[in-house]
Amino acid sequence: VVQNDKMGYINARGEEIIPPRYELINSFSEGLAVVMIDSMYGFIDTTGQFPFPARFEKAGGFSEGLAAVKRSKEEKWGYIDKTGVFVIQPKYEMAYRFEGGLAWVVQGDKKRIMIDSTGAIVSELAVDDFSIFSEDLVAVQIENKWGYMDKKGKIVIPAKYTEIGYFEDGFTTVKTEGKWGIIDKQGKFIISPQFNSLSMFHEDLAV
């Protein structure tokens, strides 16, 4: 809710829960929400209290107990816990939220690598871009082609497609040489690339 250019929170009955006093707000995640106050980002609980000072130039929401933050334009991204303590020190050009114990981070060379919740590198293989995990596989782009990596950082389906989708029930759509088809988790085509567009199966039918 917005009043006098400040933002706050109401409940489903329209009752004010946290008064409008923030410049920006976000949805709650794991009991905390990212807000901006006095041009700095911080985290509030569901009562509007700050568990630690708002001192970040940029911040992402909590996921699996960790949040990616950046203290100033001069510093890099790292991860804090819910007490505001850095558990993974600021050393990344960009840092993304954790999912299944893993997160993507961007190094100084602009390459993206995967780390675990201790900051250890899961795989030395750097990628140009990535998507979210679906059925324990993540789509990764290497030299303008897409393939799939597992949670150990191993390429399980080579990067050779121009576009790809998310796995559903063991299958996903891929595009190669201008046509779409469907592959399984071994990279085997169950429907050869022959269509100009193609969606995944739902109730045994694909569009």
Tab-separated table of N, CA and C in Angstrom, residues 59-205:
chain	number	residue	atom	x	y	z
A	59	ALA	N	20.173	-5.473	-2.621
A	59	ALA	CA	19.897	-6.689	-1.847
A	59	ALA	C	18.831	-7.520	-2.538
A	60	GLY	N	18.976	-8.840	-2.427
A	60	GLY	CA	17.968	-9.775	-2.898
A	60	GLY	C	17.302	-10.451	-1.714
A	61	GLY	N	16.181	-11.103	-1.948
A	61	GLY	CA	15.452	-11.748	-0.876
A	61	GLY	C	16.130	-13.013	-0.363
A	62	PHE	N	15.712	-13.429	0.833
A	62	PHE	CA	16.284	-14.642	1.418
A	62	PHE	C	15.755	-15.894	0.721
A	63	SER	N	16.646	-16.848	0.553
A	63	SER	CA	16.317	-18.157	-0.003
A	63	SER	C	17.247	-19.168	0.638
A	64	GLU	N	16.676	-20.174	1.284
A	64	GLU	CA	17.458	-21.199	1.964
A	64	GLU	C	18.391	-20.588	3.008
A	65	GLY	N	17.903	-19.528	3.670
A	65	GLY	CA	18.631	-18.925	4.774
A	65	GLY	C	19.700	-17.928	4.390
A	66	LEU	N	19.871	-17.674	3.102
A	66	LEU	CA	20.901	-16.752	2.638
A	66	LEU	C	20.313	-15.709	1.691
A	67	ALA	N	20.899	-14.518	1.711
A	67	ALA	CA	20.473	-13.451	0.807
A	67	ALA	C	21.699	-12.818	0.167
A	68	ALA	N	21.608	-12.553	-1.125
A	68	ALA	CA	22.686	-11.882	-1.845
A	68	ALA	C	22.584	-10.384	-1.614
A	69	VAL	N	23.704	-9.754	-1.221
A	69	VAL	CA	23.703	-8.319	-0.936
A	69	VAL	C	24.994	-7.683	-1.448
A	70	LYS	N	24.908	-6.360	-1.608
A	70	LYS	CA	26.060	-5.553	-2.009
A	70	LYS	C	26.049	-4.291	-1.171
A	71	ARG	N	27.129	-4.025	-0.431
A	71	ARG	CA	27.133	-2.929	0.529
A	71	ARG	C	27.292	-1.552	-0.118
A	72	SER	N	28.039	-1.474	-1.224
A	72	SER	CA	28.250	-0.179	-1.876
A	72	SER	C	28.614	-0.417	-3.333
A	73	LYS	N	28.613	0.668	-4.119
A	73	LYS	CA	28.970	0.554	-5.535
A	73	LYS	C	30.394	0.054	-5.717
A	74	GLU	N	31.248	0.350	-4.748
A	74	GLU	CA	32.648	-0.048	-4.852
A	74	GLU	C	32.861	-1.507	-4.481
A	75	GLU	N	31.938	-2.077	-3.722
A	75	GLU	CA	32.109	-3.456	-3.270
A	75	GLU	C	31.408	-4.440	-4.187
A	76	LYS	N	31.693	-5.706	-3.975
A	76	LYS	CA	31.100	-6.775	-4.773
A	76	LYS	C	29.967	-7.440	-3.986
A	77	TRP	N	29.340	-8.427	-4.624
A	77	TRP	CA	28.226	-9.151	-4.006
A	77	TRP	C	28.730	-10.308	-3.158
A	78	GLY	N	28.019	-10.546	-2.053
A	78	GLY	CA	28.249	-11.713	-1.227
A	78	GLY	C	26.929	-12.178	-0.640
A	79	TYR	N	26.972	-13.085	0.330
A	79	TYR	CA	25.753	-13.627	0.927
A	79	TYR	C	25.794	-13.479	2.445
A	80	ILE	N	24.652	-13.018	3.004
A	80	ILE	CA	24.515	-12.911	4.448
A	80	ILE	C	23.501	-13.927	4.956
A	81	ASP	N	23.587	-14.206	6.273
A	81	ASP	CA	22.554	-15.022	6.904
A	81	ASP	C	21.516	-14.097	7.552
A	82	LYS	N	20.594	-14.655	8.302
A	82	LYS	CA	19.497	-13.853	8.846
A	82	LYS	C	19.887	-12.997	10.048
A	83	THR	N	21.159	-13.056	10.434
A	83	THR	CA	21.664	-12.135	11.456
A	83	THR	C	22.426	-10.980	10.810
A	84	GLY	N	22.529	-10.994	9.483
A	84	GLY	CA	23.242	-9.940	8.769
A	84	GLY	C	24.725	-10.189	8.620
A	85	VAL	N	25.187	-11.351	9.034
A	85	VAL	CA	26.613	-11.692	8.953
A	85	VAL	C	26.920	-12.319	7.596
A	86	PHE	N	28.027	-11.896	7.001
A	86	PHE	CA	28.445	-12.490	5.733
A	86	PHE	C	28.938	-13.913	5.973
A	87	VAL	N	28.314	-14.858	5.305
A	87	VAL	CA	28.772	-16.250	5.362
A	87	VAL	C	29.509	-16.621	4.085
A	88	ILE	N	29.267	-15.875	3.024
A	88	ILE	CA	30.056	-15.973	1.798
A	88	ILE	C	30.501	-14.549	1.473
A	89	GLN	N	31.778	-14.307	1.556
A	89	GLN	CA	32.311	-12.954	1.474
A	89	GLN	C	32.050	-12.284	0.122
A	90	PRO	N	31.936	-10.956	0.111
A	90	PRO	CA	31.674	-10.221	-1.140
A	90	PRO	C	32.857	-10.324	-2.104
A	91	LYS	N	32.645	-11.041	-3.214
A	91	LYS	CA	33.715	-11.185	-4.201
A	91	LYS	C	33.181	-11.444	-5.606
A	92	TYR	N	31.869	-11.260	-5.789
A	92	TYR	CA	31.260	-11.570	-7.076
A	92	TYR	C	30.713	-10.309	-7.741
A	93	GLU	N	30.745	-10.296	-9.061
A	93	GLU	CA	30.176	-9.186	-9.825
A	93	GLU	C	28.647	-9.186	-9.718
A	94	MET	N	28.077	-10.370	-9.556
A	94	MET	CA	26.636	-10.530	-9.360
A	94	MET	C	26.405	-11.852	-8.650
A	95	ALA	N	25.341	-11.920	-7.859
A	95	ALA	CA	25.026	-13.153	-7.135
A	95	ALA	C	23.522	-13.373	-7.180
A	96	TYR	N	23.121	-14.612	-7.391
A	96	TYR	CA	21.710	-14.964	-7.525
A	96	TYR	C	21.259	-15.815	-6.341
A	97	ARG	N	19.949	-15.983	-6.194
A	97	ARG	CA	19.385	-16.682	-5.042
A	97	ARG	C	19.709	-18.175	-5.058
A	98	PHE	N	19.773	-18.752	-3.861
A	98	PHE	CA	20.040	-20.182	-3.735
A	98	PHE	C	18.790	-20.990	-4.045
A	99	GLU	N	19.019	-22.129	-4.642
A	99	GLU	CA	17.952	-23.068	-4.974
A	99	GLU	C	18.516	-24.480	-4.881
A	100	GLY	N	17.974	-25.275	-3.989
A	100	GLY	CA	18.478	-26.637	-3.831
A	100	GLY	C	19.922	-26.694	-3.373
A	101	GLY	N	20.332	-25.700	-2.548
A	101	GLY	CA	21.699	-25.684	-2.034
A	101	GLY	C	22.728	-25.116	-2.977
A	102	LEU	N	22.282	-24.607	-4.127
A	102	LEU	CA	23.203	-24.091	-5.146
A	102	LEU	C	22.788	-22.692	-5.593
A	103	ALA	N	23.770	-21.908	-6.027
A	103	ALA	CA	23.482	-20.572	-6.562
A	103	ALA	C	24.475	-20.250	-7.667
A	104	TRP	N	24.019	-19.447	-8.605
A	104	TRP	CA	24.888	-18.942	-9.668
A	104	TRP	C	25.492	-17.616	-9.232
A	105	VAL	N	26.770	-17.431	-9.549
A	105	VAL	CA	27.447	-16.159	-9.297
A	105	VAL	C	28.235	-15.779	-10.547
A	106	VAL	N	28.482	-14.478	-10.679
A	106	VAL	CA	29.218	-13.972	-11.835
A	106	VAL	C	30.603	-13.524	-11.373
A	107	GLN	N	31.618	-14.044	-12.061
A	107	GLN	CA	32.997	-13.704	-11.740
A	107	GLN	C	33.412	-12.418	-12.454
A	108	GLY	N	34.637	-12.002	-12.197
A	108	GLY	CA	35.162	-10.804	-12.816
A	108	GLY	C	35.252	-10.872	-14.330
A	109	ASP	N	35.384	-12.087	-14.861
A	109	ASP	CA	35.448	-12.259	-16.318
A	109	ASP	C	34.063	-12.360	-16.932
A	110	LYS	N	33.016	-12.091	-16.120
A	110	LYS	CA	31.613	-12.108	-16.537
A	110	LYS	C	31.070	-13.514	-16.765
A	111	LYS	N	31.883	-14.525	-16.496
A	111	LYS	CA	31.398	-15.887	-16.615
A	111	LYS	C	30.642	-16.282	-15.357
A	112	ARG	N	29.637	-17.130	-15.527
A	112	ARG	CA	28.806	-17.578	-14.421
A	112	ARG	C	29.220	-18.976	-13.992
A	113	ILE	N	29.406	-19.132	-12.679
A	113	ILE	CA	29.749	-20.435	-12.130
A	113	ILE	C	28.766	-20.771	-11.016
A	114	MET	N	28.739	-22.041	-10.628
A	114	MET	CA	27.817	-22.511	-9.600
A	114	MET	C	28.576	-22.749	-8.295
A	115	ILE	N	28.012	-22.243	-7.174
A	115	ILE	CA	28.616	-22.465	-5.864
A	115	ILE	C	27.602	-23.131	-4.941
A	116	ASP	N	28.114	-23.708	-3.842
A	116	ASP	CA	27.207	-24.247	-2.831
A	116	ASP	C	27.070	-23.248	-1.681
A	117	SER	N	26.356	-23.615	-0.638
A	117	SER	CA	26.032	-22.679	0.444
A	117	SER	C	27.224	-22.318	1.322
A	118	THR	N	28.365	-22.968	1.109
A	118	THR	CA	29.592	-22.589	1.812
A	118	THR	C	30.455	-21.662	0.967
A	119	GLY	N	30.047	-21.459	-0.290
A	119	GLY	CA	30.841	-20.650	-1.212
A	119	GLY	C	31.786	-21.469	-2.060
A	120	ALA	N	31.807	-22.795	-1.834
A	120	ALA	CA	32.687	-23.659	-2.623
A	120	ALA	C	32.172	-23.767	-4.049
A	121	ILE	N	33.093	-23.774	-4.998
A	121	ILE	CA	32.725	-23.902	-6.404
A	121	ILE	C	32.316	-25.341	-6.692
A	122	VAL	N	31.122	-25.513	-7.217
A	122	VAL	CA	30.615	-26.844	-7.539
A	122	VAL	C	31.264	-27.359	-8.816
A	123	SER	N	31.441	-26.467	-9.773
A	123	SER	CA	32.068	-26.847	-11.035
A	123	SER	C	32.884	-25.683	-11.552
A	124	GLU	N	34.061	-25.965	-12.087
A	124	GLU	CA	34.911	-24.936	-12.678
A	124	GLU	C	34.397	-24.507	-14.047
A	125	LEU	N	33.447	-25.263	-14.585
A	125	LEU	CA	32.920	-24.929	-15.904
A	125	LEU	C	32.115	-23.638	-15.831
A	126	ALA	N	32.533	-22.622	-16.579
A	126	ALA	CA	31.839	-21.339	-16.609
A	126	ALA	C	30.857	-21.316	-17.773
A	127	VAL	N	29.724	-20.668	-17.578
A	127	VAL	CA	28.705	-20.596	-18.623
A	127	VAL	C	28.386	-19.133	-18.917
A	128	ASP	N	27.809	-18.901	-20.083
A	128	ASP	CA	27.455	-17.536	-20.492
A	128	ASP	C	26.105	-17.106	-19.944
A	129	ASP	N	25.198	-18.055	-19.775
A	129	ASP	CA	23.878	-17.753	-19.243
A	129	ASP	C	23.285	-19.030	-18.665
A	130	PHE	N	22.189	-18.907	-17.947
A	130	PHE	CA	21.585	-20.066	-17.297
A	130	PHE	C	20.114	-19.794	-17.063
A	131	SER	N	19.389	-20.863	-16.734
A	131	SER	CA	17.982	-20.751	-16.386
A	131	SER	C	17.802	-21.369	-15.004
A	132	ILE	N	16.553	-21.635	-14.608
A	132	ILE	CA	16.304	-22.245	-13.306
A	132	ILE	C	16.372	-23.767	-13.417
A	133	PHE	N	16.559	-24.439	-12.273
A	133	PHE	CA	16.554	-25.896	-12.269
A	133	PHE	C	15.144	-26.416	-12.521
A	134	SER	N	15.064	-27.472	-13.296
A	134	SER	CA	13.803	-28.189	-13.482
A	134	SER	C	14.141	-29.669	-13.499
A	135	GLU	N	13.559	-30.389	-12.543
A	135	GLU	CA	13.821	-31.818	-12.384
A	135	GLU	C	15.316	-32.109	-12.278
A	136	ASP	N	15.988	-31.307	-11.430
A	136	ASP	CA	17.412	-31.465	-11.093
A	136	ASP	C	18.368	-31.157	-12.240
A	137	LEU	N	17.878	-30.570	-13.298
A	137	LEU	CA	18.755	-30.142	-14.394
A	137	LEU	C	18.538	-28.658	-14.651
A	138	VAL	N	19.607	-27.975	-15.030
A	138	VAL	CA	19.515	-26.551	-15.317
A	138	VAL	C	20.012	-26.301	-16.738
A	139	ALA	N	19.282	-25.464	-17.448
A	139	ALA	CA	19.681	-25.096	-18.796
A	139	ALA	C	20.836	-24.105	-18.724
A	140	VAL	N	21.888	-24.339	-19.495
A	140	VAL	CA	23.051	-23.447	-19.519
A	140	VAL	C	23.416	-23.124	-20.960
A	141	GLN	N	23.922	-21.912	-21.144
A	141	GLN	CA	24.350	-21.467	-22.465
A	141	GLN	C	25.872	-21.386	-22.493
A	142	ILE	N	26.459	-22.015	-23.489
A	142	ILE	CA	27.909	-22.002	-23.690
A	142	ILE	C	28.172	-21.708	-25.158
A	143	GLU	N	28.844	-20.584	-25.416
A	143	GLU	CA	29.174	-20.190	-26.788
A	143	GLU	C	27.929	-20.179	-27.677
A	144	ASN	N	26.881	-19.508	-27.160
A	144	ASN	CA	25.636	-19.268	-27.910
A	144	ASN	C	24.784	-20.511	-28.159
A	145	LYS	N	25.115	-21.612	-27.523
A	145	LYS	CA	24.293	-22.814	-27.630
A	145	LYS	C	23.866	-23.250	-26.238
A	146	TRP	N	22.700	-23.923	-26.177
A	146	TRP	CA	22.133	-24.328	-24.891
A	146	TRP	C	22.195	-25.834	-24.696
A	147	GLY	N	22.458	-26.215	-23.454
A	147	GLY	CA	22.418	-27.614	-23.052
A	147	GLY	C	21.967	-27.702	-21.606
A	148	TYR	N	22.239	-28.837	-20.941
A	148	TYR	CA	21.775	-29.025	-19.559
A	148	TYR	C	22.897	-29.521	-18.660
A	149	MET	N	22.917	-28.971	-17.444
A	149	MET	CA	23.903	-29.317	-16.433
A	149	MET	C	23.173	-29.895	-15.228
A	150	ASP	N	23.803	-30.868	-14.545
A	150	ASP	CA	23.198	-31.401	-13.329
A	150	ASP	C	23.697	-30.631	-12.104
A	151	LYS	N	23.263	-31.039	-10.909
A	151	LYS	CA	23.598	-30.298	-9.700
A	151	LYS	C	25.029	-30.515	-9.234
A	152	LYS	N	25.759	-31.379	-9.914
A	152	LYS	CA	27.174	-31.560	-9.624
A	152	LYS	C	28.049	-30.726	-10.558
A	153	GLY	N	27.381	-29.958	-11.424
A	153	GLY	CA	28.117	-29.111	-12.358
A	153	GLY	C	28.585	-29.832	-13.605
A	154	LYS	N	28.012	-31.008	-13.849
A	154	LYS	CA	28.400	-31.795	-15.020
A	154	LYS	C	27.411	-31.575	-16.159
A	155	ILE	N	27.948	-31.360	-17.370
A	155	ILE	CA	27.089	-31.244	-18.543
A	155	ILE	C	26.566	-32.626	-18.903
A	156	VAL	N	25.248	-32.805	-18.827
A	156	VAL	CA	24.661	-34.114	-19.099
A	156	VAL	C	24.013	-34.163	-20.485
A	157	ILE	N	23.657	-33.009	-21.015
A	157	ILE	CA	23.167	-32.905	-22.386
A	157	ILE	C	23.959	-31.783	-23.042
A	158	PRO	N	24.768	-32.079	-24.039
A	158	PRO	CA	25.680	-31.079	-24.630
A	158	PRO	C	24.970	-29.810	-25.097
A	159	ALA	N	25.681	-28.713	-25.024
A	159	ALA	CA	25.157	-27.418	-25.470
A	159	ALA	C	25.227	-27.351	-26.997
A	160	LYS	N	24.087	-27.652	-27.615
A	160	LYS	CA	24.048	-27.659	-29.082
A	160	LYS	C	22.718	-27.158	-29.633
A	161	TYR	N	21.864	-26.613	-28.772
A	161	TYR	CA	20.544	-26.157	-29.197
A	161	TYR	C	20.470	-24.625	-29.166
A	162	THR	N	19.697	-24.061	-30.076
A	162	THR	CA	19.557	-22.602	-30.122
A	162	THR	C	18.572	-22.096	-29.080
A	163	GLU	N	17.580	-22.913	-28.728
A	163	GLU	CA	16.626	-22.583	-27.667
A	163	GLU	C	16.199	-23.872	-26.981
A	164	ILE	N	15.840	-23.767	-25.699
A	164	ILE	CA	15.382	-24.939	-24.966
A	164	ILE	C	14.337	-24.530	-23.931
A	165	GLY	N	13.617	-25.536	-23.411
A	165	GLY	CA	12.597	-25.280	-22.405
A	165	GLY	C	12.967	-25.897	-21.073
A	166	TYR	N	11.965	-26.089	-20.211
A	166	TYR	CA	12.149	-26.701	-18.899
A	166	TYR	C	11.687	-28.158	-18.952
A	167	PHE	N	12.344	-29.003	-18.164
A	167	PHE	CA	11.925	-30.395	-18.098
A	167	PHE	C	10.618	-30.534	-17.324
A	168	GLU	N	9.719	-31.323	-17.890
A	168	GLU	CA	8.464	-31.684	-17.248
A	168	GLU	C	8.232	-33.170	-17.484
A	169	ASP	N	8.101	-33.931	-16.390
A	169	ASP	CA	7.878	-35.381	-16.490
A	169	ASP	C	8.935	-36.062	-17.330
A	170	GLY	N	10.162	-35.549	-17.253
A	170	GLY	CA	11.278	-36.203	-17.934
A	170	GLY	C	11.525	-35.770	-19.361
A	171	PHE	N	10.790	-34.779	-19.848
A	171	PHE	CA	10.951	-34.334	-21.239
A	171	PHE	C	11.016	-32.812	-21.324
A	172	THR	N	11.619	-32.309	-22.397
A	172	THR	CA	11.652	-30.872	-22.633
A	172	THR	C	11.711	-30.593	-24.130
A	173	THR	N	11.332	-29.369	-24.485
A	173	THR	CA	11.396	-28.943	-25.882
A	173	THR	C	12.756	-28.325	-26.175
A	174	VAL	N	13.254	-28.552	-27.385
A	174	VAL	CA	14.511	-27.953	-27.832
A	174	VAL	C	14.363	-27.511	-29.280
A	175	LYS	N	15.151	-26.510	-29.640
A	175	LYS	CA	15.130	-26.000	-31.009
A	175	LYS	C	16.518	-26.130	-31.620
A	176	THR	N	16.563	-26.696	-32.812
A	176	THR	CA	17.816	-26.826	-33.537
A	176	THR	C	17.551	-26.671	-35.025
A	177	GLU	N	18.419	-25.947	-35.676
A	177	GLU	CA	18.282	-25.678	-37.113
A	177	GLU	C	16.890	-25.136	-37.449
A	178	GLY	N	16.368	-24.293	-36.571
A	178	GLY	CA	15.105	-23.611	-36.837
A	178	GLY	C	13.846	-24.398	-36.546
A	179	LYS	N	13.974	-25.631	-36.049
A	179	LYS	CA	12.804	-26.471	-35.786
A	179	LYS	C	12.818	-26.985	-34.355
A	180	TRP	N	11.595	-27.179	-33.797
A	180	TRP	CA	11.445	-27.656	-32.431
A	180	TRP	C	11.138	-29.142	-32.391
A	181	GLY	N	11.702	-29.805	-31.374
A	181	GLY	CA	11.387	-31.189	-31.092
A	181	GLY	C	11.361	-31.404	-29.586
A	182	ILE	N	11.255	-32.641	-29.144
A	182	ILE	CA	11.231	-32.973	-27.716
A	182	ILE	C	12.262	-34.048	-27.423
A	183	ILE	N	13.064	-33.820	-26.362
A	183	ILE	CA	14.066	-34.801	-25.952
A	183	ILE	C	13.776	-35.292	-24.537
A	184	ASP	N	14.397	-36.432	-24.178
A	184	ASP	CA	14.322	-36.922	-22.805
A	184	ASP	C	15.582	-36.497	-22.050
A	185	LYS	N	15.756	-36.986	-20.830
A	185	LYS	CA	16.875	-36.556	-19.997
A	185	LYS	C	18.218	-37.129	-20.441
A	186	GLN	N	18.185	-38.054	-21.374
A	186	GLN	CA	19.425	-38.560	-21.950
A	186	GLN	C	19.798	-37.802	-23.225
A	187	GLY	N	18.963	-36.832	-23.591
A	187	GLY	CA	19.224	-36.058	-24.795
A	187	GLY	C	18.735	-36.729	-26.062
A	188	LYS	N	17.965	-37.808	-25.899
A	188	LYS	CA	17.454	-38.540	-27.053
A	188	LYS	C	16.136	-37.921	-27.523
A	189	PHE	N	16.024	-37.716	-28.836
A	189	PHE	CA	14.782	-37.165	-29.380
A	189	PHE	C	13.675	-38.213	-29.331
A	190	ILE	N	12.549	-37.835	-28.703
A	190	ILE	CA	11.366	-38.678	-28.777
A	190	ILE	C	10.408	-38.135	-29.837
A	191	ILE	N	10.567	-36.851	-30.148
A	191	ILE	CA	9.907	-36.237	-31.307
A	191	ILE	C	10.968	-35.433	-32.035
A	192	SER	N	11.271	-35.799	-33.240
A	192	SER	CA	12.350	-35.161	-33.980
A	192	SER	C	12.028	-33.689	-34.246
A	193	PRO	N	13.061	-32.830	-34.386
A	193	PRO	CA	12.825	-31.408	-34.658
A	193	PRO	C	12.200	-31.199	-36.033
A	194	GLN	N	10.926	-30.790	-36.025
A	194	GLN	CA	10.204	-30.655	-37.295
A	194	GLN	C	9.133	-29.577	-37.262
A	195	PHE	N	8.957	-28.919	-36.086
A	195	PHE	CA	7.854	-27.978	-35.938
A	195	PHE	C	8.365	-26.546	-35.768
A	196	ASN	N	7.575	-25.594	-36.242
A	196	ASN	CA	7.933	-24.184	-36.095
A	196	ASN	C	7.746	-23.707	-34.655
A	197	SER	N	6.824	-24.324	-33.931
A	197	SER	CA	6.651	-24.058	-32.497
A	197	SER	C	6.127	-25.333	-31.855
A	198	LEU	N	6.393	-25.472	-30.543
A	198	LEU	CA	6.006	-26.709	-29.865
A	198	LEU	C	6.000	-26.478	-28.361
A	199	SER	N	4.944	-26.905	-27.686
A	199	SER	CA	4.884	-26.830	-26.229
A	199	SER	C	4.988	-28.228	-25.656
A	200	MET	N	5.131	-28.317	-24.330
A	200	MET	CA	5.264	-29.618	-23.690
A	200	MET	C	3.936	-30.357	-23.614
A	201	PHE	N	4.040	-31.667	-23.337
A	201	PHE	CA	2.850	-32.506	-23.198
A	201	PHE	C	2.042	-32.135	-21.966
A	202	HIS	N	0.735	-32.127	-22.114
A	202	HIS	CA	-0.198	-32.011	-21.010
A	202	HIS	C	-1.366	-32.947	-21.318
A	203	GLU	N	-1.548	-33.907	-20.400
A	203	GLU	CA	-2.550	-34.958	-20.617
A	203	GLU	C	-2.306	-35.677	-21.953
A	204	ASP	N	-1.011	-35.999	-22.164
A	204	ASP	CA	-0.541	-36.786	-23.314
A	204	ASP	C	-0.671	-36.079	-24.653
A	205	LEU	N	-0.919	-34.777	-24.630
A	205	LEU	CA	-1.011	-34.007	-25.873
A	205	LEU	C	-0.083	-32.810	-25.827
